[in-house]
Amino acid sequence: MKERILALIRDVIDEVYPGTAPSVFSVEIPENPTFGDYATNAAMTLGKQLKRNPKEVAEELKARSEKRETNVIEKIEIAGQGFLNFFLSDDFVAQELGEVLRQPEQWGQNLVGRGKTVMVEYF
């Protein structure tokens, strides 16, 4: 889901501010669940890059983002100086949980690091 929100934000930034996507911004799970399921600092990073008020940038990104992924994202809120907080819809969460329950042996599997060598050093 994190990658999906990251892609959504990149697409919206490219739509609103073509060719100005910030090279670095984050999408994270907030420590406090009242701040949503995911949050991004993209508007603050982009605001700094464009020399614009991050809250204004956040409003523009929010307005465009709300028109997309309507079956996944219930709402988007602006917090602080321009954080965007994403709240997933209950229907989407229930659907994903259903998939986990249908295929429990597949849940959590990925190919990250497969075929790579890792060296662990102790001091």
PDB file of C-alpha atoms in Angstrom:
ATOM      1  CA  MET A   1       0.000   0.000   0.000  1.00  0.00           C
ATOM      2  CA  LYS A   2       2.881   2.333   0.758  1.00  0.00           C
ATOM      3  CA  GLU A   3       4.121   1.983  -2.825  1.00  0.00           C
ATOM      4  CA  ARG A   4       0.615   2.615  -4.153  1.00  0.00           C
ATOM      5  CA  ILE A   5       0.329   5.905  -2.226  1.00  0.00           C
ATOM      6  CA  LEU A   6       3.854   6.875  -3.272  1.00  0.00           C
ATOM      7  CA  ALA A   7       2.908   6.313  -6.929  1.00  0.00           C
ATOM      8  CA  LEU A   8      -0.335   8.264  -6.463  1.00  0.00           C
ATOM      9  CA  ILE A   9       1.519  11.264  -5.020  1.00  0.00           C
ATOM     10  CA  ARG A  10       4.145  11.162  -7.782  1.00  0.00           C
ATOM     11  CA  ASP A  11       1.416  11.067 -10.452  1.00  0.00           C
ATOM     12  CA  VAL A  12      -0.496  13.944  -8.860  1.00  0.00           C
ATOM     13  CA  ILE A  13       2.670  16.052  -8.503  1.00  0.00           C
ATOM     14  CA  ASP A  14       3.493  15.403 -12.158  1.00  0.00           C
ATOM     15  CA  GLU A  15      -0.042  16.442 -13.107  1.00  0.00           C
ATOM     16  CA  VAL A  16      -0.135  19.624 -10.997  1.00  0.00           C
ATOM     17  CA  TYR A  17       3.540  20.628 -11.257  1.00  0.00           C
ATOM     18  CA  PRO A  18       4.951  18.900 -14.377  1.00  0.00           C
ATOM     19  CA  GLY A  19       8.667  18.176 -14.191  1.00  0.00           C
ATOM     20  CA  THR A  20       9.089  19.354 -10.613  1.00  0.00           C
ATOM     21  CA  ALA A  21       8.682  16.158  -8.593  1.00  0.00           C
ATOM     22  CA  PRO A  22      10.906  16.296  -5.512  1.00  0.00           C
ATOM     23  CA  SER A  23      13.615  13.666  -5.537  1.00  0.00           C
ATOM     24  CA  VAL A  24      13.078  12.820  -1.884  1.00  0.00           C
ATOM     25  CA  PHE A  25       9.870  12.608   0.126  1.00  0.00           C
ATOM     26  CA  SER A  26       8.510   9.911   2.352  1.00  0.00           C
ATOM     27  CA  VAL A  27       5.336   7.916   2.824  1.00  0.00           C
ATOM     28  CA  GLU A  28       5.230   6.414   6.301  1.00  0.00           C
ATOM     29  CA  ILE A  29       2.845   4.809   8.758  1.00  0.00           C
ATOM     30  CA  PRO A  30       2.273   7.385  11.509  1.00  0.00           C
ATOM     31  CA  GLU A  31       3.039   6.357  15.100  1.00  0.00           C
ATOM     32  CA  ASN A  32      -0.300   7.787  16.193  1.00  0.00           C
ATOM     33  CA  PRO A  33      -3.232   6.113  14.363  1.00  0.00           C
ATOM     34  CA  THR A  34      -5.345   9.278  14.683  1.00  0.00           C
ATOM     35  CA  PHE A  35      -3.050  10.728  11.988  1.00  0.00           C
ATOM     36  CA  GLY A  36      -4.245   8.164   9.465  1.00  0.00           C
ATOM     37  CA  ASP A  37      -2.973   4.926   8.000  1.00  0.00           C
ATOM     38  CA  TYR A  38      -0.230   6.616   5.973  1.00  0.00           C
ATOM     39  CA  ALA A  39       1.281  10.114   5.883  1.00  0.00           C
ATOM     40  CA  THR A  40       3.574  11.955   3.501  1.00  0.00           C
ATOM     41  CA  ASN A  41       5.739  15.054   3.687  1.00  0.00           C
ATOM     42  CA  ALA A  42       5.585  15.555  -0.105  1.00  0.00           C
ATOM     43  CA  ALA A  43       3.847  18.948   0.089  1.00  0.00           C
ATOM     44  CA  MET A  44       6.468  20.318   2.470  1.00  0.00           C
ATOM     45  CA  THR A  45       9.327  19.075   0.307  1.00  0.00           C
ATOM     46  CA  LEU A  46       7.699  20.369  -2.866  1.00  0.00           C
ATOM     47  CA  GLY A  47       6.740  23.677  -1.236  1.00  0.00           C
ATOM     48  CA  LYS A  48      10.342  24.286  -0.249  1.00  0.00           C
ATOM     49  CA  GLN A  49      11.540  23.389  -3.750  1.00  0.00           C
ATOM     50  CA  LEU A  50       8.971  25.702  -5.406  1.00  0.00           C
ATOM     51  CA  LYS A  51       9.317  28.437  -2.755  1.00  0.00           C
ATOM     52  CA  ARG A  52       5.576  28.174  -2.023  1.00  0.00           C
ATOM     53  CA  ASN A  53       3.564  27.750   1.146  1.00  0.00           C
ATOM     54  CA  PRO A  54       3.506  23.986   1.886  1.00  0.00           C
ATOM     55  CA  LYS A  55      -0.119  24.182   3.074  1.00  0.00           C
ATOM     56  CA  GLU A  56      -1.186  25.607  -0.296  1.00  0.00           C
ATOM     57  CA  VAL A  57       0.718  22.853  -2.076  1.00  0.00           C
ATOM     58  CA  ALA A  58      -0.902  20.301   0.256  1.00  0.00           C
ATOM     59  CA  GLU A  59      -4.380  21.646  -0.625  1.00  0.00           C
ATOM     60  CA  GLU A  60      -3.672  21.219  -4.334  1.00  0.00           C
ATOM     61  CA  LEU A  61      -2.272  17.709  -3.892  1.00  0.00           C
ATOM     62  CA  LYS A  62      -5.172  16.727  -1.637  1.00  0.00           C
ATOM     63  CA  ALA A  63      -7.796  17.970  -4.096  1.00  0.00           C
ATOM     64  CA  ARG A  64      -6.280  16.015  -6.974  1.00  0.00           C
ATOM     65  CA  SER A  65      -5.550  12.897  -4.905  1.00  0.00           C
ATOM     66  CA  GLU A  66      -9.116  12.669  -3.595  1.00  0.00           C
ATOM     67  CA  LYS A  67     -10.384  12.200  -7.144  1.00  0.00           C
ATOM     68  CA  ARG A  68      -8.276   9.051  -7.512  1.00  0.00           C
ATOM     69  CA  GLU A  69      -8.190   5.777  -5.590  1.00  0.00           C
ATOM     70  CA  THR A  70     -11.691   6.479  -4.256  1.00  0.00           C
ATOM     71  CA  ASN A  71     -12.288   2.793  -3.516  1.00  0.00           C
ATOM     72  CA  VAL A  72      -9.071   2.606  -1.461  1.00  0.00           C
ATOM     73  CA  ILE A  73      -8.729   5.955   0.307  1.00  0.00           C
ATOM     74  CA  GLU A  74     -11.634   7.123   2.463  1.00  0.00           C
ATOM     75  CA  LYS A  75     -10.247  10.587   3.184  1.00  0.00           C
ATOM     76  CA  ILE A  76      -7.131  12.738   3.137  1.00  0.00           C
ATOM     77  CA  GLU A  77      -6.411  15.355   5.788  1.00  0.00           C
ATOM     78  CA  ILE A  78      -3.825  18.116   5.951  1.00  0.00           C
ATOM     79  CA  ALA A  79      -1.945  18.349   9.246  1.00  0.00           C
ATOM     80  CA  GLY A  80       0.677  20.664  10.655  1.00  0.00           C
ATOM     81  CA  GLN A  81       2.664  22.585   8.094  1.00  0.00           C
ATOM     82  CA  GLY A  82       1.561  20.427   5.180  1.00  0.00           C
ATOM     83  CA  PHE A  83       1.597  16.725   6.004  1.00  0.00           C
ATOM     84  CA  LEU A  84      -0.976  14.744   4.051  1.00  0.00           C
ATOM     85  CA  ASN A  85      -2.623  12.019   6.139  1.00  0.00           C
ATOM     86  CA  PHE A  86      -4.318   9.174   4.263  1.00  0.00           C
ATOM     87  CA  PHE A  87      -7.124   7.109   5.789  1.00  0.00           C
ATOM     88  CA  LEU A  88      -7.887   3.788   4.062  1.00  0.00           C
ATOM     89  CA  SER A  89     -11.505   2.818   3.508  1.00  0.00           C
ATOM     90  CA  ASP A  90     -12.968   0.101   5.715  1.00  0.00           C
ATOM     91  CA  ASP A  91     -14.140  -1.787   2.604  1.00  0.00           C
ATOM     92  CA  PHE A  92     -10.622  -1.876   1.182  1.00  0.00           C
ATOM     93  CA  VAL A  93      -9.105  -3.038   4.477  1.00  0.00           C
ATOM     94  CA  ALA A  94     -11.775  -5.766   4.784  1.00  0.00           C
ATOM     95  CA  GLN A  95     -11.101  -6.890   1.200  1.00  0.00           C
ATOM     96  CA  GLU A  96      -7.347  -7.102   1.826  1.00  0.00           C
ATOM     97  CA  LEU A  97      -7.896  -8.968   5.096  1.00  0.00           C
ATOM     98  CA  GLY A  98     -10.109 -11.406   3.204  1.00  0.00           C
ATOM     99  CA  GLU A  99      -7.247 -12.073   0.787  1.00  0.00           C
ATOM    100  CA  VAL A 100      -4.903 -12.765   3.698  1.00  0.00           C
ATOM    101  CA  LEU A 101      -7.378 -15.223   5.196  1.00  0.00           C
ATOM    102  CA  ARG A 102      -7.914 -16.979   1.842  1.00  0.00           C
ATOM    103  CA  GLN A 103      -4.162 -17.442   1.278  1.00  0.00           C
ATOM    104  CA  PRO A 104      -2.454 -17.403   4.694  1.00  0.00           C
ATOM    105  CA  GLU A 105       0.650 -19.214   3.441  1.00  0.00           C
ATOM    106  CA  GLN A 106       1.280 -16.437   0.920  1.00  0.00           C
ATOM    107  CA  TRP A 107       0.838 -13.528   3.347  1.00  0.00           C
ATOM    108  CA  GLY A 108       4.000 -11.505   3.903  1.00  0.00           C
ATOM    109  CA  GLN A 109       6.079 -13.257   1.260  1.00  0.00           C
ATOM    110  CA  ASN A 110       8.316 -11.233  -1.027  1.00  0.00           C
ATOM    111  CA  LEU A 111      11.490 -11.585  -3.029  1.00  0.00           C
ATOM    112  CA  VAL A 112      13.416  -8.729  -1.434  1.00  0.00           C
ATOM    113  CA  GLY A 113      17.008  -9.772  -0.872  1.00  0.00           C
ATOM    114  CA  ARG A 114      16.648 -13.142  -2.585  1.00  0.00           C
ATOM    115  CA  GLY A 115      19.977 -14.186  -4.087  1.00  0.00           C
ATOM    116  CA  LYS A 116      21.933 -11.504  -2.228  1.00  0.00           C
ATOM    117  CA  THR A 117      24.725 -12.082   0.240  1.00  0.00           C
ATOM    118  CA  VAL A 118      24.611 -10.311   3.582  1.00  0.00           C
ATOM    119  CA  MET A 119      27.582  -9.816   5.857  1.00  0.00           C
ATOM    120  CA  VAL A 120      26.902  -9.215   9.543  1.00  0.00           C
ATOM    121  CA  GLU A 121      29.715  -7.887  11.686  1.00  0.00           C
ATOM    122  CA  TYR A 122      29.844  -7.787  15.448  1.00  0.00           C
ATOM    123  CA  PHE A 123      31.854  -5.291  17.443  1.00  0.00           C
TER     124      PHE A 123
END
